mmCIF file of C-alpha atoms in Angstrom:
data_model
loop_
_atom_site.group_PDB
_atom_site.id
_atom_site.type_symbol
_atom_site.label_atom_id
_atom_site.label_comp_id
_atom_site.label_asym_id
_atom_site.label_seq_id
_atom_site.Cartn_x
_atom_site.Cartn_y
_atom_site.Cartn_z
ATOM 1 C CA MET A 1 -98.781 76.076 -8.031
ATOM 2 C CA ASN A 2 -100.162 75.087 -4.627
ATOM 3 C CA CYS A 3 -102.791 72.444 -5.263
ATOM 4 C CA LEU A 4 -103.570 71.797 -1.602
ATOM 5 C CA LYS A 5 -104.209 75.491 -0.919
ATOM 6 C CA ARG A 6 -106.478 75.727 -3.938
ATOM 7 C CA ALA A 7 -108.323 72.569 -2.893
ATOM 8 C CA LYS A 8 -109.004 74.136 0.486
ATOM 9 C CA GLU A 9 -110.374 77.237 -1.235
ATOM 10 C CA ILE A 10 -112.871 75.143 -3.225
ATOM 11 C CA GLU A 11 -113.655 72.805 -0.334
ATOM 12 C CA ASP A 12 -117.329 73.797 -0.288
ATOM 13 C CA VAL A 13 -117.683 72.840 -3.952
ATOM 14 C CA ILE A 14 -116.088 69.430 -3.348
ATOM 15 C CA ILE A 15 -118.371 68.785 -0.389
ATOM 16 C CA ASN A 16 -121.434 69.853 -2.358
ATOM 17 C CA ASP A 17 -120.492 67.458 -5.158
ATOM 18 C CA ARG A 18 -120.251 64.640 -2.647
ATOM 19 C CA ARG A 19 -123.648 65.443 -1.153
ATOM 20 C CA GLU A 20 -125.366 65.637 -4.514
ATOM 21 C CA LEU A 21 -123.819 62.314 -5.527
ATOM 22 C CA HIS A 22 -124.706 60.762 -2.183
ATOM 23 C CA LYS A 23 -128.385 61.383 -2.936
ATOM 24 C CA ILE A 24 -128.339 59.357 -6.153
ATOM 25 C CA PRO A 25 -126.535 56.062 -5.472
ATOM 26 C CA GLU A 26 -126.519 53.591 -8.350
ATOM 27 C CA LEU A 27 -125.230 50.051 -8.685
ATOM 28 C CA GLN A 28 -122.710 48.068 -10.664
ATOM 29 C CA LEU A 29 -122.327 49.056 -14.321
ATOM 30 C CA SER A 30 -125.514 51.100 -14.648
ATOM 31 C CA LEU A 31 -124.938 54.634 -13.366
ATOM 32 C CA PRO A 32 -126.966 56.987 -15.613
ATOM 33 C CA LYS A 33 -127.660 59.730 -13.046
ATOM 34 C CA THR A 34 -124.155 59.635 -11.593
ATOM 35 C CA VAL A 35 -122.571 59.824 -15.037
ATOM 36 C CA ALA A 36 -124.915 62.676 -15.995
ATOM 37 C CA TYR A 37 -123.846 64.621 -12.902
ATOM 38 C CA VAL A 38 -120.125 64.152 -13.590
ATOM 39 C CA GLU A 39 -120.618 64.891 -17.278
ATOM 40 C CA ASN A 40 -122.430 68.136 -16.482
ATOM 41 C CA GLU A 41 -119.619 69.313 -14.186
ATOM 42 C CA LEU A 42 -116.979 68.496 -16.800
ATOM 43 C CA LYS A 43 -118.914 70.470 -19.402
ATOM 44 C CA LYS A 44 -119.042 73.484 -17.077
ATOM 45 C CA LEU A 45 -115.266 73.267 -16.722
ATOM 46 C CA ASP A 46 -114.759 72.847 -20.491
ATOM 47 C CA ILE A 47 -112.923 69.570 -19.913
ATOM 48 C CA SER A 48 -112.893 67.129 -22.808
ATOM 49 C CA TYR A 49 -113.987 63.569 -22.114
ATOM 50 C CA LYS A 50 -115.259 60.384 -23.633
ATOM 51 C CA LYS A 51 -117.582 57.703 -22.303
ATOM 52 C CA LEU A 52 -116.869 53.987 -22.167
ATOM 53 C CA VAL A 53 -118.588 50.819 -20.871
ATOM 54 C CA ASP A 54 -121.922 51.557 -22.569
ATOM 55 C CA GLY A 55 -121.828 55.148 -21.364
ATOM 56 C CA ASN A 56 -121.302 54.267 -17.693
ATOM 57 C CA ALA A 57 -117.635 55.255 -17.434
ATOM 58 C CA ILE A 58 -115.924 58.554 -18.198
ATOM 59 C CA VAL A 59 -112.344 59.317 -19.200
ATOM 60 C CA ALA A 60 -111.616 63.041 -18.881
ATOM 61 C CA GLU A 61 -108.430 64.607 -20.226
ATOM 62 C CA ILE A 62 -106.617 67.762 -19.099
ATOM 63 C CA GLY A 63 -103.412 69.082 -20.635
ATOM 64 C CA ASN A 64 -101.560 68.096 -23.777
ATOM 65 C CA TYR A 65 -99.531 64.968 -24.310
ATOM 66 C CA ARG A 66 -95.796 65.708 -24.425
ATOM 67 C CA GLY A 67 -94.384 62.277 -23.742
ATOM 68 C CA LYS A 68 -95.844 61.735 -20.274
ATOM 69 C CA CYS A 69 -99.320 60.775 -19.061
ATOM 70 C CA ILE A 70 -100.661 60.134 -15.568
ATOM 71 C CA ALA A 71 -104.131 58.902 -14.595
ATOM 72 C CA ILE A 72 -106.262 59.638 -11.537
ATOM 73 C CA ARG A 73 -108.923 57.026 -10.803
ATOM 74 C CA ALA A 74 -112.218 57.400 -8.906
ATOM 75 C CA ASP A 75 -114.932 54.768 -8.601
ATOM 76 C CA MET A 76 -118.573 55.872 -8.656
ATOM 77 C CA ASP A 77 -120.827 52.919 -7.773
ATOM 78 C CA ALA A 78 -122.815 52.348 -4.585
ATOM 79 C CA LEU A 79 -124.190 49.337 -2.681
ATOM 80 C CA PRO A 80 -127.604 47.617 -2.332
ATOM 81 C CA ILE A 81 -128.099 48.838 1.258
ATOM 82 C CA LYS A 82 -130.959 50.795 2.821
ATOM 83 C CA GLU A 83 -129.393 53.940 4.295
ATOM 84 C CA GLU A 84 -129.908 54.622 8.010
ATOM 85 C CA THR A 85 -127.659 57.638 8.601
ATOM 86 C CA SER A 86 -130.314 60.387 9.000
ATOM 87 C CA LEU A 87 -128.112 62.722 6.937
ATOM 88 C CA SER A 88 -129.910 65.697 5.404
ATOM 89 C CA PHE A 89 -128.623 64.527 2.016
ATOM 90 C CA CYS A 90 -129.288 60.806 2.455
ATOM 91 C CA SER A 91 -130.089 58.482 -0.425
ATOM 92 C CA THR A 92 -133.187 59.172 -2.474
ATOM 93 C CA HIS A 93 -132.924 55.747 -4.115
ATOM 94 C CA GLU A 94 -134.636 53.163 -1.930
ATOM 95 C CA GLY A 95 -132.421 50.248 -1.031
ATOM 96 C CA LYS A 96 -129.262 51.853 -2.423
ATOM 97 C CA MET A 97 -126.550 53.703 -0.530
ATOM 98 C CA HIS A 98 -123.059 55.088 -0.875
ATOM 99 C CA ALA A 99 -121.796 52.962 2.003
ATOM 100 C CA CYS A 100 -118.202 52.671 0.797
ATOM 101 C CA GLY A 101 -117.282 56.287 0.081
ATOM 102 C CA HIS A 102 -117.333 56.226 -3.694
ATOM 103 C CA ASP A 103 -119.380 59.428 -3.726
ATOM 104 C CA GLY A 104 -116.437 61.079 -1.973
ATOM 105 C CA HIS A 105 -113.959 59.548 -4.406
ATOM 106 C CA THR A 106 -115.881 61.001 -7.336
ATOM 107 C CA ALA A 107 -116.193 64.407 -5.669
ATOM 108 C CA MET A 108 -112.467 64.501 -4.879
ATOM 109 C CA ALA A 109 -111.600 63.584 -8.462
ATOM 110 C CA LEU A 110 -113.847 66.404 -9.696
ATOM 111 C CA GLY A 111 -112.009 68.697 -7.277
ATOM 112 C CA ALA A 112 -108.701 67.626 -8.796
ATOM 113 C CA CYS A 113 -110.177 68.292 -12.243
ATOM 114 C CA ARG A 114 -111.035 71.868 -11.245
ATOM 115 C CA ILE A 115 -107.531 72.547 -9.943
ATOM 116 C CA LEU A 116 -105.746 70.990 -12.899
ATOM 117 C CA LYS A 117 -108.003 72.692 -15.462
ATOM 118 C CA GLU A 118 -107.256 76.096 -13.904
ATOM 119 C CA ASN A 119 -103.553 75.352 -14.399
ATOM 120 C CA GLU A 120 -103.792 73.487 -17.676
ATOM 121 C CA LYS A 121 -101.307 75.735 -19.445
ATOM 122 C CA ASN A 122 -98.685 74.817 -16.831
ATOM 123 C CA LEU A 123 -99.074 71.049 -17.259
ATOM 124 C CA ASP A 124 -96.122 69.398 -18.978
ATOM 125 C CA GLY A 125 -98.162 66.488 -20.267
ATOM 126 C CA LEU A 126 -101.582 64.873 -20.076
ATOM 127 C CA VAL A 127 -103.728 63.936 -17.088
ATOM 128 C CA LYS A 128 -106.478 61.366 -17.569
ATOM 129 C CA ILE A 129 -109.192 61.146 -14.935
ATOM 130 C CA PHE A 130 -111.034 57.832 -14.803
ATOM 131 C CA PHE A 131 -114.567 57.896 -13.417
ATOM 132 C CA GLN A 132 -115.192 54.171 -13.053
ATOM 133 C CA PRO A 133 -118.371 52.123 -12.517
ATOM 134 C CA GLY A 134 -118.742 48.728 -10.900
ATOM 135 C CA GLU A 135 -115.869 48.520 -8.422
ATOM 136 C CA GLU A 136 -117.993 46.588 -5.928
ATOM 137 C CA ILE A 137 -119.224 44.105 -8.497
ATOM 138 C CA PRO A 138 -118.736 42.995 -11.208
ATOM 139 C CA GLY A 139 -115.633 45.155 -11.756
ATOM 140 C CA GLY A 140 -115.421 48.203 -13.986
ATOM 141 C CA ALA A 141 -111.676 48.684 -14.302
ATOM 142 C CA LYS A 142 -111.040 45.830 -16.700
ATOM 143 C CA PRO A 143 -113.836 46.799 -19.125
ATOM 144 C CA MET A 144 -112.396 50.340 -19.202
ATOM 145 C CA ILE A 145 -108.932 48.957 -19.924
ATOM 146 C CA ASP A 146 -110.314 46.623 -22.582
ATOM 147 C CA GLU A 147 -111.876 49.665 -24.261
ATOM 148 C CA GLY A 148 -108.552 51.494 -24.330
ATOM 149 C CA CYS A 149 -108.504 53.901 -21.381
ATOM 150 C CA MET A 150 -104.820 53.183 -20.682
ATOM 151 C CA GLU A 151 -103.783 53.801 -24.298
ATOM 152 C CA ASN A 152 -103.699 56.646 -26.841
ATOM 153 C CA PRO A 153 -101.653 57.970 -25.210
ATOM 154 C CA LYS A 154 -100.305 55.271 -22.957
ATOM 155 C CA VAL A 155 -100.656 55.948 -19.237
ATOM 156 C CA ASP A 156 -97.274 55.896 -17.486
ATOM 157 C CA ARG A 157 -98.447 56.262 -13.866
ATOM 158 C CA VAL A 158 -101.787 55.829 -12.098
ATOM 159 C CA ILE A 159 -102.954 56.974 -8.669
ATOM 160 C CA GLY A 160 -106.091 56.323 -6.659
ATOM 161 C CA LEU A 161 -107.278 56.447 -3.082
ATOM 162 C CA HIS A 162 -109.902 55.040 -0.757
ATOM 163 C CA GLU A 163 -111.521 57.164 1.900
ATOM 164 C CA GLY A 164 -112.900 55.985 5.215
ATOM 165 C CA GLY A 165 -111.015 53.419 7.245
ATOM 166 C CA ILE A 166 -110.082 50.336 5.261
ATOM 167 C CA PHE A 167 -106.964 50.028 7.425
ATOM 168 C CA GLY A 168 -108.658 50.784 10.731
ATOM 169 C CA HIS A 169 -109.820 53.961 12.419
ATOM 170 C CA LEU A 170 -106.763 56.177 11.868
ATOM 171 C CA PRO A 171 -106.746 59.941 12.603
ATOM 172 C CA THR A 172 -108.920 61.994 10.266
ATOM 173 C CA GLY A 173 -106.963 63.791 7.584
ATOM 174 C CA THR A 174 -104.057 61.371 7.573
ATOM 175 C CA VAL A 175 -102.934 59.599 4.433
ATOM 176 C CA GLY A 176 -101.824 55.972 4.516
ATOM 177 C CA TYR A 177 -99.395 54.494 2.026
ATOM 178 C CA LYS A 178 -97.805 51.104 1.515
ATOM 179 C CA GLU A 179 -95.153 49.930 -0.866
ATOM 180 C CA ASP A 180 -95.669 46.581 -2.586
ATOM 181 C CA ALA A 181 -98.681 44.398 -1.616
ATOM 182 C CA MET A 182 -101.484 46.502 -0.126
ATOM 183 C CA MET A 183 -104.737 44.633 -0.814
ATOM 184 C CA ALA A 184 -105.492 41.005 -1.607
ATOM 185 C CA SER A 185 -106.661 39.320 -4.758
ATOM 186 C CA MET A 186 -110.355 38.490 -4.745
ATOM 187 C CA ASP A 187 -111.577 35.122 -5.987
ATOM 188 C CA ALA A 188 -114.842 33.254 -5.512
ATOM 189 C CA PHE A 189 -115.834 29.620 -5.745
ATOM 190 C CA ILE A 190 -118.869 27.356 -5.826
ATOM 191 C CA LEU A 191 -118.351 23.777 -4.688
ATOM 192 C CA LYS A 192 -121.020 21.178 -5.482
ATOM 193 C CA VAL A 193 -120.944 17.722 -3.923
ATOM 194 C CA LYS A 194 -123.243 15.031 -5.338
ATOM 195 C CA GLY A 195 -124.190 11.886 -3.453
ATOM 196 C CA HIS A 196 -127.260 9.682 -3.337
ATOM 197 C CA GLY A 197 -130.032 10.753 -0.995
ATOM 198 C CA GLY A 198 -132.628 8.854 0.970
ATOM 199 C CA HIS A 199 -134.137 8.353 4.404
ATOM 200 C CA GLY A 200 -132.101 9.837 7.225
ATOM 201 C CA ALA A 201 -132.774 6.787 9.405
ATOM 202 C CA ARG A 202 -130.928 4.482 6.979
ATOM 203 C CA PRO A 203 -127.697 6.326 6.019
ATOM 204 C CA GLU A 204 -125.933 3.012 5.296
ATOM 205 C CA ASN A 205 -128.060 2.655 2.171
ATOM 206 C CA PHE A 206 -127.172 6.033 0.738
ATOM 207 C CA ILE A 207 -124.232 8.370 0.061
ATOM 208 C CA ASP A 208 -124.283 11.460 2.264
ATOM 209 C CA PRO A 209 -122.991 14.636 0.558
ATOM 210 C CA ILE A 210 -123.346 16.676 3.774
ATOM 211 C CA VAL A 211 -120.784 14.589 5.642
ATOM 212 C CA THR A 212 -118.550 14.693 2.581
ATOM 213 C CA ILE A 213 -118.604 18.473 2.133
ATOM 214 C CA SER A 214 -117.959 18.851 5.863
ATOM 215 C CA GLU A 215 -114.794 16.754 5.567
ATOM 216 C CA ILE A 216 -113.743 18.753 2.522
ATOM 217 C CA ASN A 217 -114.196 22.050 4.364
ATOM 218 C CA LEU A 218 -112.018 20.933 7.268
ATOM 219 C CA ALA A 219 -109.319 19.860 4.830
ATOM 220 C CA LEU A 220 -109.478 23.116 2.852
ATOM 221 C CA GLN A 221 -108.528 25.101 5.953
ATOM 222 C CA LYS A 222 -105.417 22.960 6.314
ATOM 223 C CA ILE A 223 -104.145 24.357 3.005
ATOM 224 C CA ILE A 224 -103.633 27.638 4.844
ATOM 225 C CA SER A 225 -102.319 26.291 8.138
ATOM 226 C CA ARG A 226 -100.248 23.327 6.942
ATOM 227 C CA GLU A 227 -99.328 23.739 3.286
ATOM 228 C CA LEU A 228 -98.447 27.416 2.911
ATOM 229 C CA ASP A 229 -95.333 29.180 4.108
ATOM 230 C CA PRO A 230 -96.453 30.847 7.381
ATOM 231 C CA THR A 231 -95.045 34.160 6.117
ATOM 232 C CA LYS A 232 -97.428 34.083 3.136
ATOM 233 C CA SER A 233 -100.933 35.463 3.674
ATOM 234 C CA ALA A 234 -104.024 33.734 2.332
ATOM 235 C CA LEU A 235 -107.511 32.796 3.461
ATOM 236 C CA ILE A 236 -110.384 30.571 2.423
ATOM 237 C CA SER A 237 -113.780 31.593 3.789
ATOM 238 C CA ILE A 238 -116.881 29.483 3.212
ATOM 239 C CA CYS A 239 -119.800 31.895 3.437
ATOM 240 C CA GLN A 240 -122.852 29.905 2.273
ATOM 241 C CA ILE A 241 -123.884 26.249 2.484
ATOM 242 C CA HIS A 242 -127.098 24.973 0.898
ATOM 243 C CA GLY A 243 -128.712 21.550 0.801
ATOM 244 C CA GLY A 244 -131.595 19.427 1.938
ATOM 245 C CA THR A 245 -135.323 19.887 2.180
ATOM 246 C CA CYS A 246 -136.372 18.063 5.349
ATOM 247 C CA GLN A 247 -134.997 17.001 8.753
ATOM 248 C CA ASN A 248 -135.139 13.279 7.919
ATOM 249 C CA ILE A 249 -133.991 13.230 4.288
ATOM 250 C CA ILE A 250 -130.381 12.938 3.198
ATOM 251 C CA PRO A 251 -130.138 15.128 0.061
ATOM 252 C CA ASP A 252 -128.717 14.109 -3.270
ATOM 253 C CA GLU A 253 -126.597 17.246 -3.506
ATOM 254 C CA VAL A 254 -125.230 20.098 -1.419
ATOM 255 C CA TRP A 255 -123.370 23.177 -2.536
ATOM 256 C CA GLU A 256 -121.508 26.075 -1.002
ATOM 257 C CA GLU A 257 -119.981 29.399 -1.953
ATOM 258 C CA GLY A 258 -116.969 31.208 -0.593
ATOM 259 C CA THR A 259 -114.082 33.532 -1.224
ATOM 260 C CA VAL A 260 -110.321 33.130 -1.472
ATOM 261 C CA ARG A 261 -107.876 35.962 -0.784
ATOM 262 C CA THR A 262 -104.127 35.972 -1.441
ATOM 263 C CA LEU A 263 -101.338 38.527 -1.847
ATOM 264 C CA ASP A 264 -99.126 36.558 -4.218
ATOM 265 C CA GLU A 265 -99.891 35.067 -7.638
ATOM 266 C CA ASP A 266 -97.919 31.880 -6.903
ATOM 267 C CA VAL A 267 -99.924 31.366 -3.723
ATOM 268 C CA ARG A 268 -103.106 32.087 -5.651
ATOM 269 C CA ASP A 269 -102.233 29.382 -8.183
ATOM 270 C CA PHE A 270 -101.327 26.913 -5.445
ATOM 271 C CA VAL A 271 -104.510 27.431 -3.422
ATOM 272 C CA GLU A 272 -106.749 26.969 -6.456
ATOM 273 C CA LYS A 273 -104.892 23.804 -7.486
ATOM 274 C CA ARG A 274 -105.044 22.274 -4.004
ATOM 275 C CA MET A 275 -108.715 23.149 -3.520
ATOM 276 C CA LYS A 276 -109.556 21.197 -6.654
ATOM 277 C CA GLU A 277 -107.358 18.232 -5.712
ATOM 278 C CA ILE A 278 -108.644 18.023 -2.129
ATOM 279 C CA SER A 279 -112.303 18.410 -3.072
ATOM 280 C CA GLU A 280 -112.172 15.719 -5.723
ATOM 281 C CA SER A 281 -110.088 13.232 -3.724
ATOM 282 C CA ILE A 282 -112.143 13.456 -0.517
ATOM 283 C CA ALA A 283 -115.383 13.251 -2.494
ATOM 284 C CA LYS A 284 -114.095 10.127 -4.199
ATOM 285 C CA ALA A 285 -113.100 8.590 -0.864
ATOM 286 C CA PHE A 286 -116.676 9.117 0.358
ATOM 287 C CA ARG A 287 -118.173 7.799 -2.927
ATOM 288 C CA CYS A 288 -119.364 11.272 -3.961
ATOM 289 C CA GLU A 289 -118.583 13.556 -6.875
ATOM 290 C CA ALA A 290 -117.211 17.074 -6.380
ATOM 291 C CA GLU A 291 -117.339 19.936 -8.860
ATOM 292 C CA LEU A 292 -115.359 23.092 -8.058
ATOM 293 C CA ASP A 293 -116.173 26.229 -10.048
ATOM 294 C CA TYR A 294 -113.343 28.644 -9.207
ATOM 295 C CA LYS A 295 -113.485 32.201 -10.566
ATOM 296 C CA ARG A 296 -110.720 34.781 -10.415
ATOM 297 C CA TYR A 297 -111.984 38.328 -10.057
ATOM 298 C CA TYR A 298 -109.514 40.999 -8.925
ATOM 299 C CA PRO A 299 -105.745 40.562 -8.644
ATOM 300 C CA ALA A 300 -103.880 41.874 -5.604
ATOM 301 C CA VAL A 301 -103.154 45.595 -5.352
ATOM 302 C CA ILE A 302 -99.371 45.748 -5.670
ATOM 303 C CA ASN A 303 -98.091 49.310 -5.377
ATOM 304 C CA ASP A 304 -94.966 50.266 -7.280
ATOM 305 C CA LYS A 305 -92.230 50.878 -4.696
ATOM 306 C CA GLU A 306 -90.529 53.815 -6.407
ATOM 307 C CA PHE A 307 -93.710 55.635 -7.373
ATOM 308 C CA THR A 308 -95.193 55.083 -3.929
ATOM 309 C CA ALA A 309 -92.069 56.579 -2.347
ATOM 310 C CA TYR A 310 -92.346 59.524 -4.739
ATOM 311 C CA VAL A 311 -95.987 60.131 -3.764
ATOM 312 C CA LYS A 312 -95.183 59.684 -0.070
ATOM 313 C CA ASN A 313 -92.498 62.380 -0.281
ATOM 314 C CA ILE A 314 -94.931 64.813 -1.899
ATOM 315 C CA ALA A 315 -97.561 64.040 0.736
ATOM 316 C CA GLN A 316 -95.089 64.615 3.555
ATOM 317 C CA GLU A 317 -93.980 67.893 2.014
ATOM 318 C CA ILE A 318 -97.450 69.379 1.601
ATOM 319 C CA LEU A 319 -99.220 67.777 4.587
ATOM 320 C CA GLY A 320 -96.425 67.273 7.118
ATOM 321 C CA ASP A 321 -94.723 64.080 8.259
ATOM 322 C CA ASP A 322 -97.263 63.493 11.027
ATOM 323 C CA LYS A 323 -100.108 63.331 8.503
ATOM 324 C CA VAL A 324 -98.530 60.582 6.389
ATOM 325 C CA ILE A 325 -98.661 57.089 7.857
ATOM 326 C CA GLU A 326 -96.990 53.947 6.586
ATOM 327 C CA ILE A 327 -99.459 51.056 6.600
ATOM 328 C CA SER A 328 -97.759 48.191 8.393
ATOM 329 C CA ARG A 329 -99.619 45.291 6.824
ATOM 330 C CA PRO A 330 -101.987 44.720 3.910
ATOM 331 C CA THR A 331 -105.700 44.126 4.148
ATOM 332 C CA MET A 332 -107.336 41.024 2.736
ATOM 333 C CA GLY A 333 -110.012 43.213 1.167
ATOM 334 C CA GLY A 334 -109.923 43.526 -2.618
ATOM 335 C CA GLU A 335 -109.954 46.417 -5.119
ATOM 336 C CA ASP A 336 -110.105 46.363 -8.896
ATOM 337 C CA PHE A 337 -107.698 49.309 -8.999
ATOM 338 C CA ALA A 338 -105.261 46.396 -9.239
ATOM 339 C CA PHE A 339 -106.072 46.021 -12.944
ATOM 340 C CA PHE A 340 -104.784 49.544 -13.650
ATOM 341 C CA GLU A 341 -101.560 48.698 -11.832
ATOM 342 C CA LYS A 342 -101.121 45.733 -14.167
ATOM 343 C CA GLU A 343 -100.914 48.237 -17.026
ATOM 344 C CA ALA A 344 -98.838 51.036 -15.464
ATOM 345 C CA ARG A 345 -96.791 51.751 -12.374
ATOM 346 C CA GLY A 346 -99.142 53.020 -9.709
ATOM 347 C CA THR A 347 -100.009 53.569 -6.087
ATOM 348 C CA PHE A 348 -103.200 53.352 -4.065
ATOM 349 C CA LEU A 349 -103.601 55.438 -0.914
ATOM 350 C CA SER A 350 -105.839 55.427 2.130
ATOM 351 C CA LEU A 351 -107.440 58.745 3.083
ATOM 352 C CA ASN A 352 -108.552 58.270 6.661
ATOM 353 C CA ASN A 353 -111.791 60.051 7.575
ATOM 354 C CA LEU A 354 -114.261 57.715 9.279
ATOM 355 C CA LYS A 355 -116.910 59.686 11.163
ATOM 356 C CA ALA A 356 -119.164 58.806 14.065
ATOM 357 C CA ASN A 357 -122.889 58.633 13.406
ATOM 358 C CA LYS A 358 -125.445 60.564 15.451
ATOM 359 C CA ASP A 359 -125.462 57.771 18.023
ATOM 360 C CA GLY A 360 -121.768 58.398 18.675
ATOM 361 C CA LYS A 361 -120.627 55.120 17.100
ATOM 362 C CA VAL A 362 -118.256 54.750 14.175
ATOM 363 C CA TYR A 363 -119.594 52.310 11.597
ATOM 364 C CA PRO A 364 -117.454 50.470 9.027
ATOM 365 C CA HIS A 365 -117.687 50.358 5.256
ATOM 366 C CA HIS A 366 -120.709 48.517 3.841
ATOM 367 C CA ASN A 367 -122.806 49.382 6.898
ATOM 368 C CA SER A 368 -126.143 51.218 6.665
ATOM 369 C CA LYS A 369 -124.843 53.896 9.080
ATOM 370 C CA PHE A 370 -121.423 54.395 7.465
ATOM 371 C CA ASP A 371 -120.320 58.030 7.219
ATOM 372 C CA VAL A 372 -117.159 60.007 6.538
ATOM 373 C CA ASP A 373 -115.686 63.330 7.649
ATOM 374 C CA GLU A 374 -115.982 65.744 4.728
ATOM 375 C CA SER A 375 -113.245 67.991 6.140
ATOM 376 C CA ALA A 376 -110.656 65.607 4.641
ATOM 377 C CA PHE A 377 -111.944 65.823 1.066
ATOM 378 C CA TYR A 378 -109.774 68.771 0.067
ATOM 379 C CA ILE A 379 -106.717 66.725 1.060
ATOM 380 C CA GLY A 380 -107.626 64.014 -1.429
ATOM 381 C CA SER A 381 -108.259 66.506 -4.238
ATOM 382 C CA GLY A 382 -105.167 68.555 -3.491
ATOM 383 C CA LEU A 383 -102.820 65.606 -3.146
ATOM 384 C CA MET A 384 -103.926 63.878 -6.344
ATOM 385 C CA ALA A 385 -103.702 67.132 -8.309
ATOM 386 C CA GLU A 386 -100.256 67.898 -6.843
ATOM 387 C CA VAL A 387 -98.916 64.446 -7.700
ATOM 388 C CA ALA A 388 -100.215 64.720 -11.275
ATOM 389 C CA TYR A 389 -98.789 68.206 -11.735
ATOM 390 C CA ARG A 390 -95.369 67.329 -10.330
ATOM 391 C CA TYR A 391 -95.033 64.022 -12.111
ATOM 392 C CA LEU A 392 -95.617 65.689 -15.457
ATOM 393 C CA LYS A 393 -93.175 68.467 -14.563
ATOM 394 C CA GLU A 394 -90.337 66.486 -13.037
ATOM 395 C CA GLY A 395 -91.157 62.790 -13.427
ATOM 396 C CA SER A 396 -90.398 60.008 -10.980
ATOM 397 C CA LYS A 397 -88.186 56.978 -11.098
#
């Protein structure tokens, strides 16, 4: 069974799937047209499936459970961006765009479905294919897990990939891998500081929350530079500040929002604890009150070392050593694929295929002119199918 060769043979079908999906971008946990498209293709292939998350997620199954089960995951959601690519198959949904490559992920997973279904009788176990909503926000992996996608039968291994260039503009058609920490946890916070407002010409009579939150923000950055081990990665980014109504009025309250990224759960715990302590103590020193609302969203993507090595070896065998690149350091971007890796040993790959727009420039993910090179799609389909087939046949450590 040569999954890569077969993927190349059906390359036009994979590309067509991507283009059809690219036309109908949908957001978050409401993907009726996208789900209908995937569902229709699965029916054509006579692949059994069930829907979860109020009908916005699909779990397809190929093979028969014989003690081993592996899952392939593809996210399906788009972004609230007005597309400016001038592609012949650009978005037909105003203000929505597949600007992160999830249309390609879905198409590649459908390609893997086609290959595995053709060889179903040769599968020594069960393959589950997860078509997931809401990766961007609010997160679709956990709802799928909560509804049992990793059970009955239990998933032993899980694999996923991200196309484009999340680790920089690497050569098209190369596959990036990384053992252990690959992507950061993703948390968000809202910090409110309450003072006592009044006329800006008489600050001595009032309590200024703007000065207070400014002092807090300077101190928060020192958590990273002065309280963490320099070999541990973390960041605190304040991305919004709101407060005040006029140039000569000190407000009663100001508030801000931001994000925290870490690669280690102990560091994550420490940063949250210190943010609360610092905010409250500095606010008290300035006679204000601070309220920190800290929310944990996605954990860090931590790839299983042994399974990642197993997948890397397969990739090198079928693609060639020069097409398989070890990623030297993690990104502080987040991915809810991490939730699947909490349930089973897994690995997440980077399929590198950023493409220049008509103006000759290469645009990043989440940009209105983002595009990808479709010539790499068969690699994603073929590799995921090959890993699933071989794992069921021979297993991995």
